[in-house]
């Protein structure tokens, strides 16, 4: 598998892409979170599933040059990357799973990342799903667990920046795909084969300041939001940093 070519696409991503004049032609990756009403998943697991599904989709063999998804991922990564998170349950989730994409499961939580495309032509099975009110309760751990299960990245969530789980899912998903370049080359294939495992943790102010300093050394990658929903433009939302292997 030419995994290195897909990693290279993420390495050369630039957030300075220009949107088309027609809003319907704006490219976005749909993300769907399975949130059953009677048995909602744990917040940390759901966020990790969203992040892992996104990384898996970006690195999938179907995204490689000449493969069926290559053109869509090339165009998406060449612009201002957007993700739109929705929630689904029951039959809605089953219907969405028929569309091209990759599903990840962490614990009892599942999320699916779909092939990006113009928002104006997104399949009805996705557009009818709810965006508002996409939230689940639960606390994020403050310290990562190094347990030898293959995780190579920790995605640290900003302190004092409340976000719904739908908004945060898009942020950690962004961090997973950009943070993939922090995975050592000799570990990249195993990380992909293991399902691109990550941990999602809550940073306190001290840890956050240290992580921001790490960005200047190339030891971390910071996601800064465009400010279209919920938070102010330029807000640092999530930081991806390497996690030592157990």
mmCIF file of C-alpha atoms in Angstrom:
data_model
loop_
_atom_site.group_PDB
_atom_site.id
_atom_site.type_symbol
_atom_site.label_atom_id
_atom_site.label_comp_id
_atom_site.label_asym_id
_atom_site.label_seq_id
_atom_site.Cartn_x
_atom_site.Cartn_y
_atom_site.Cartn_z
ATOM 1 C CA UNK A 1 0.000 0.000 0.000
ATOM 2 C CA UNK A 2 1.329 3.436 -0.895
ATOM 3 C CA UNK A 3 0.499 4.810 2.545
ATOM 4 C CA UNK A 4 3.303 7.359 2.284
ATOM 5 C CA UNK A 5 1.519 9.131 -0.570
ATOM 6 C CA UNK A 6 -1.551 9.748 1.550
ATOM 7 C CA UNK A 7 0.604 10.942 4.447
ATOM 8 C CA UNK A 8 2.296 13.315 2.007
ATOM 9 C CA UNK A 9 -1.060 14.831 1.048
ATOM 10 C CA UNK A 10 -1.671 15.723 4.700
ATOM 11 C CA UNK A 11 1.866 17.044 5.127
ATOM 12 C CA UNK A 12 1.376 19.544 2.302
ATOM 13 C CA UNK A 13 -2.059 20.706 3.391
ATOM 14 C CA UNK A 14 -2.314 24.495 3.674
ATOM 15 C CA UNK A 15 -5.182 26.234 5.518
ATOM 16 C CA UNK A 16 -4.987 29.151 3.085
ATOM 17 C CA UNK A 17 -7.225 27.661 0.453
ATOM 18 C CA UNK A 18 -9.883 29.849 -1.114
ATOM 19 C CA UNK A 19 -13.580 28.978 -1.057
ATOM 20 C CA UNK A 20 -15.574 29.022 -4.307
ATOM 21 C CA UNK A 21 -17.962 31.932 -4.820
ATOM 22 C CA UNK A 22 -20.960 29.596 -4.902
ATOM 23 C CA UNK A 23 -21.637 28.322 -1.333
ATOM 24 C CA UNK A 24 -23.086 25.113 -2.752
ATOM 25 C CA UNK A 25 -19.654 24.258 -4.171
ATOM 26 C CA UNK A 26 -17.844 24.538 -0.832
ATOM 27 C CA UNK A 27 -16.197 21.192 -0.085
ATOM 28 C CA UNK A 28 -16.787 19.478 3.253
ATOM 29 C CA UNK A 29 -16.340 16.061 4.803
ATOM 30 C CA UNK A 30 -19.552 14.793 6.416
ATOM 31 C CA UNK A 31 -19.085 13.190 9.827
ATOM 32 C CA UNK A 32 -21.869 11.187 11.427
ATOM 33 C CA UNK A 33 -21.885 10.294 15.111
ATOM 34 C CA UNK A 34 -24.022 7.425 16.296
ATOM 35 C CA UNK A 35 -25.897 8.726 19.342
ATOM 36 C CA UNK A 36 -28.692 6.431 20.411
ATOM 37 C CA UNK A 37 -31.250 8.128 22.644
ATOM 38 C CA UNK A 38 -31.526 5.316 25.183
ATOM 39 C CA UNK A 39 -27.827 4.375 25.245
ATOM 40 C CA UNK A 40 -25.657 7.396 24.400
ATOM 41 C CA UNK A 41 -21.932 6.660 24.161
ATOM 42 C CA UNK A 42 -19.221 8.068 26.396
ATOM 43 C CA UNK A 43 -18.096 11.515 25.254
ATOM 44 C CA UNK A 44 -14.384 10.618 25.153
ATOM 45 C CA UNK A 45 -15.024 7.448 23.142
ATOM 46 C CA UNK A 46 -17.263 9.231 20.645
ATOM 47 C CA UNK A 47 -14.684 11.945 20.029
ATOM 48 C CA UNK A 48 -11.910 9.380 19.598
ATOM 49 C CA UNK A 49 -14.082 7.460 17.127
ATOM 50 C CA UNK A 50 -14.652 10.620 15.061
ATOM 51 C CA UNK A 51 -10.932 11.374 15.030
ATOM 52 C CA UNK A 52 -9.969 7.835 14.093
ATOM 53 C CA UNK A 53 -12.565 7.549 11.337
ATOM 54 C CA UNK A 54 -11.259 10.745 9.754
ATOM 55 C CA UNK A 55 -7.620 9.662 9.844
ATOM 56 C CA UNK A 56 -8.543 6.248 8.450
ATOM 57 C CA UNK A 57 -10.505 7.810 5.585
ATOM 58 C CA UNK A 58 -7.667 10.160 4.688
ATOM 59 C CA UNK A 59 -5.147 7.301 4.650
ATOM 60 C CA UNK A 60 -7.433 4.674 3.111
ATOM 61 C CA UNK A 61 -6.115 2.898 -0.028
ATOM 62 C CA UNK A 62 -9.177 4.214 -1.871
ATOM 63 C CA UNK A 63 -7.774 7.740 -1.316
ATOM 64 C CA UNK A 64 -4.437 6.980 -2.963
ATOM 65 C CA UNK A 65 -3.503 8.493 -6.347
ATOM 66 C CA UNK A 66 -5.532 6.856 -9.082
ATOM 67 C CA UNK A 67 -7.946 5.220 -6.606
ATOM 68 C CA UNK A 68 -11.725 5.925 -6.493
ATOM 69 C CA UNK A 69 -11.587 8.601 -3.774
ATOM 70 C CA UNK A 70 -8.359 10.309 -4.801
ATOM 71 C CA UNK A 71 -9.853 13.278 -6.682
ATOM 72 C CA UNK A 72 -12.255 14.121 -3.861
ATOM 73 C CA UNK A 73 -9.584 14.028 -1.165
ATOM 74 C CA UNK A 74 -7.083 15.947 -3.311
ATOM 75 C CA UNK A 75 -9.593 18.730 -3.939
ATOM 76 C CA UNK A 76 -10.699 18.844 -0.318
ATOM 77 C CA UNK A 77 -7.156 19.028 1.072
ATOM 78 C CA UNK A 78 -6.309 21.751 -1.463
ATOM 79 C CA UNK A 79 -8.995 24.042 -0.018
ATOM 80 C CA UNK A 80 -10.116 25.200 3.406
ATOM 81 C CA UNK A 81 -10.855 21.897 5.048
ATOM 82 C CA UNK A 82 -14.339 21.721 6.500
ATOM 83 C CA UNK A 83 -16.191 18.987 8.324
ATOM 84 C CA UNK A 84 -19.892 18.925 9.144
ATOM 85 C CA UNK A 85 -20.852 16.673 12.055
ATOM 86 C CA UNK A 86 -24.344 15.256 12.396
ATOM 87 C CA UNK A 87 -25.938 12.674 14.655
ATOM 88 C CA UNK A 88 -27.840 9.560 13.707
ATOM 89 C CA UNK A 89 -29.597 6.704 15.454
ATOM 90 C CA UNK A 90 -31.285 3.474 14.487
ATOM 91 C CA UNK A 91 -32.337 3.261 10.847
ATOM 92 C CA UNK A 92 -30.725 6.633 10.099
ATOM 93 C CA UNK A 93 -27.330 5.268 11.114
ATOM 94 C CA UNK A 94 -27.811 2.117 9.050
ATOM 95 C CA UNK A 95 -28.794 4.150 5.975
ATOM 96 C CA UNK A 96 -25.799 6.478 6.316
ATOM 97 C CA UNK A 97 -23.454 3.509 6.584
ATOM 98 C CA UNK A 98 -24.306 2.571 2.985
ATOM 99 C CA UNK A 99 -22.553 5.690 1.669
ATOM 100 C CA UNK A 100 -18.807 5.705 0.854
ATOM 101 C CA UNK A 101 -16.737 6.266 3.956
ATOM 102 C CA UNK A 102 -14.996 4.666 6.925
ATOM 103 C CA UNK A 103 -16.447 3.775 10.327
ATOM 104 C CA UNK A 104 -14.422 3.637 13.541
ATOM 105 C CA UNK A 105 -15.533 2.203 16.853
ATOM 106 C CA UNK A 106 -14.079 3.039 20.264
ATOM 107 C CA UNK A 107 -15.721 1.257 23.166
ATOM 108 C CA UNK A 108 -19.435 1.395 22.407
ATOM 109 C CA UNK A 109 -19.110 4.593 20.337
ATOM 110 C CA UNK A 110 -19.158 4.692 16.549
ATOM 111 C CA UNK A 111 -18.513 7.471 14.052
ATOM 112 C CA UNK A 112 -18.272 7.472 10.273
ATOM 113 C CA UNK A 113 -16.225 9.814 8.076
ATOM 114 C CA UNK A 114 -17.501 10.138 4.507
ATOM 115 C CA UNK A 115 -15.825 11.027 1.254
ATOM 116 C CA UNK A 116 -15.750 14.848 1.036
ATOM 117 C CA UNK A 117 -17.697 16.700 -1.630
ATOM 118 C CA UNK A 118 -19.669 19.881 -2.401
ATOM 119 C CA UNK A 119 -22.151 20.698 0.339
ATOM 120 C CA UNK A 120 -24.804 21.378 -2.289
ATOM 121 C CA UNK A 121 -24.752 17.801 -3.525
ATOM 122 C CA UNK A 122 -24.478 15.972 -0.201
ATOM 123 C CA UNK A 123 -26.648 12.862 -0.154
ATOM 124 C CA UNK A 124 -30.104 13.333 1.344
ATOM 125 C CA UNK A 125 -29.443 10.496 3.773
ATOM 126 C CA UNK A 126 -26.896 12.794 5.408
ATOM 127 C CA UNK A 127 -28.423 16.248 4.993
ATOM 128 C CA UNK A 128 -31.616 15.172 6.763
ATOM 129 C CA UNK A 129 -29.634 14.282 9.889
ATOM 130 C CA UNK A 130 -29.626 16.772 12.741
ATOM 131 C CA UNK A 131 -26.673 19.069 13.385
ATOM 132 C CA UNK A 132 -28.009 21.166 16.269
ATOM 133 C CA UNK A 133 -28.195 19.544 19.664
ATOM 134 C CA UNK A 134 -25.488 17.009 18.883
ATOM 135 C CA UNK A 135 -24.145 16.512 22.395
ATOM 136 C CA UNK A 136 -23.471 13.837 24.991
ATOM 137 C CA UNK A 137 -22.410 14.162 28.591
ATOM 138 C CA UNK A 138 -19.166 12.979 30.121
ATOM 139 C CA UNK A 139 -15.742 14.176 31.201
ATOM 140 C CA UNK A 140 -12.536 13.857 29.235
ATOM 141 C CA UNK A 141 -9.498 12.414 31.005
ATOM 142 C CA UNK A 142 -6.814 14.863 32.032
ATOM 143 C CA UNK A 143 -3.950 12.427 31.494
ATOM 144 C CA UNK A 144 -3.371 9.998 28.597
ATOM 145 C CA UNK A 145 -2.985 6.305 29.301
ATOM 146 C CA UNK A 146 -0.027 4.639 27.615
ATOM 147 C CA UNK A 147 -1.263 1.065 27.378
ATOM 148 C CA UNK A 148 0.488 -0.405 24.385
ATOM 149 C CA UNK A 149 -2.642 -0.581 22.220
ATOM 150 C CA UNK A 150 -1.017 1.312 19.372
ATOM 151 C CA UNK A 151 -2.084 4.907 20.065
ATOM 152 C CA UNK A 152 0.482 7.367 18.735
ATOM 153 C CA UNK A 153 -1.333 10.672 19.184
ATOM 154 C CA UNK A 154 -2.997 12.509 22.023
ATOM 155 C CA UNK A 155 -5.524 15.146 21.012
ATOM 156 C CA UNK A 156 -5.649 17.797 23.726
ATOM 157 C CA UNK A 157 -8.796 19.896 24.039
ATOM 158 C CA UNK A 158 -8.470 23.577 24.954
ATOM 159 C CA UNK A 159 -9.406 24.671 28.465
ATOM 160 C CA UNK A 160 -12.120 27.281 29.004
ATOM 161 C CA UNK A 161 -13.591 26.825 25.516
ATOM 162 C CA UNK A 162 -16.985 25.096 25.757
ATOM 163 C CA UNK A 163 -18.056 23.240 22.609
ATOM 164 C CA UNK A 164 -20.839 20.800 21.838
ATOM 165 C CA UNK A 165 -19.694 17.274 21.057
ATOM 166 C CA UNK A 166 -20.613 17.846 17.395
ATOM 167 C CA UNK A 167 -18.378 20.892 17.150
ATOM 168 C CA UNK A 168 -15.593 19.219 19.083
ATOM 169 C CA UNK A 169 -15.832 16.076 16.960
ATOM 170 C CA UNK A 170 -15.000 18.162 13.891
ATOM 171 C CA UNK A 171 -12.070 19.735 15.756
ATOM 172 C CA UNK A 172 -10.507 16.487 16.955
ATOM 173 C CA UNK A 173 -11.100 15.000 13.502
ATOM 174 C CA UNK A 174 -9.120 17.870 12.019
ATOM 175 C CA UNK A 175 -6.385 17.340 14.617
ATOM 176 C CA UNK A 176 -6.128 13.627 13.831
ATOM 177 C CA UNK A 177 -5.549 14.149 10.114
ATOM 178 C CA UNK A 178 -3.064 16.986 10.574
ATOM 179 C CA UNK A 179 -1.410 15.267 13.531
ATOM 180 C CA UNK A 180 -0.867 12.102 11.503
ATOM 181 C CA UNK A 181 2.382 13.617 10.256
ATOM 182 C CA UNK A 182 3.706 13.417 13.835
ATOM 183 C CA UNK A 183 3.559 9.622 13.731
ATOM 184 C CA UNK A 184 7.111 8.341 13.078
ATOM 185 C CA UNK A 185 7.522 6.960 9.578
ATOM 186 C CA UNK A 186 8.531 3.528 10.822
ATOM 187 C CA UNK A 187 5.340 3.325 12.895
ATOM 188 C CA UNK A 188 2.882 4.729 10.342
ATOM 189 C CA UNK A 189 1.841 1.429 8.765
ATOM 190 C CA UNK A 190 1.203 -0.226 12.110
ATOM 191 C CA UNK A 191 -0.754 2.805 13.315
ATOM 192 C CA UNK A 192 -2.978 2.630 10.249
ATOM 193 C CA UNK A 193 -3.408 -1.129 10.524
ATOM 194 C CA UNK A 194 -4.413 -0.725 14.181
ATOM 195 C CA UNK A 195 -7.180 1.705 13.190
ATOM 196 C CA UNK A 196 -5.330 5.026 13.734
ATOM 197 C CA UNK A 197 -5.927 4.922 17.507
ATOM 198 C CA UNK A 198 -5.788 8.220 19.385
ATOM 199 C CA UNK A 199 -6.591 9.456 22.860
ATOM 200 C CA UNK A 200 -8.627 12.586 23.507
ATOM 201 C CA UNK A 201 -7.762 14.435 26.709
ATOM 202 C CA UNK A 202 -8.711 17.678 28.403
ATOM 203 C CA UNK A 203 -5.801 20.083 28.858
ATOM 204 C CA UNK A 204 -5.562 22.370 31.850
ATOM 205 C CA UNK A 205 -4.139 25.869 31.386
ATOM 206 C CA UNK A 206 -0.591 24.869 32.260
ATOM 207 C CA UNK A 207 -0.558 21.904 29.913
ATOM 208 C CA UNK A 208 -2.124 24.024 27.164
ATOM 209 C CA UNK A 209 0.611 26.643 27.448
ATOM 210 C CA UNK A 210 3.272 23.932 27.190
ATOM 211 C CA UNK A 211 1.602 22.444 24.126
ATOM 212 C CA UNK A 212 1.427 25.827 22.414
ATOM 213 C CA UNK A 213 5.151 26.215 22.995
ATOM 214 C CA UNK A 214 5.640 22.782 21.460
ATOM 215 C CA UNK A 215 4.110 24.049 18.231
ATOM 216 C CA UNK A 216 7.060 26.376 17.706
ATOM 217 C CA UNK A 217 9.429 23.385 17.919
ATOM 218 C CA UNK A 218 7.391 21.269 15.546
ATOM 219 C CA UNK A 219 6.478 18.940 18.409
ATOM 220 C CA UNK A 220 2.734 19.631 18.233
ATOM 221 C CA UNK A 221 0.116 20.775 15.739
ATOM 222 C CA UNK A 222 -2.537 23.306 16.693
ATOM 223 C CA UNK A 223 -6.013 23.425 15.165
ATOM 224 C CA UNK A 224 -7.327 26.977 14.872
ATOM 225 C CA UNK A 225 -10.992 27.293 14.020
ATOM 226 C CA UNK A 226 -12.315 29.475 11.212
ATOM 227 C CA UNK A 227 -15.097 30.678 13.484
ATOM 228 C CA UNK A 228 -18.108 29.704 11.389
ATOM 229 C CA UNK A 229 -19.972 28.243 14.382
ATOM 230 C CA UNK A 230 -19.921 28.430 18.192
ATOM 231 C CA UNK A 231 -16.497 30.018 18.763
ATOM 232 C CA UNK A 232 -14.506 33.066 17.683
ATOM 233 C CA UNK A 233 -12.344 32.941 14.517
ATOM 234 C CA UNK A 234 -8.755 31.922 15.160
ATOM 235 C CA UNK A 235 -9.514 30.130 18.428
ATOM 236 C CA UNK A 236 -7.071 27.320 19.184
ATOM 237 C CA UNK A 237 -9.335 24.353 19.855
ATOM 238 C CA UNK A 238 -7.296 21.132 19.850
ATOM 239 C CA UNK A 239 -3.592 20.325 19.844
ATOM 240 C CA UNK A 240 -2.207 17.043 18.494
ATOM 241 C CA UNK A 241 0.967 15.807 20.169
ATOM 242 C CA UNK A 242 2.847 12.507 20.066
ATOM 243 C CA UNK A 243 2.035 9.882 22.671
ATOM 244 C CA UNK A 244 4.872 7.502 23.625
ATOM 245 C CA UNK A 245 4.240 3.866 22.839
ATOM 246 C CA UNK A 246 3.537 1.638 25.824
#
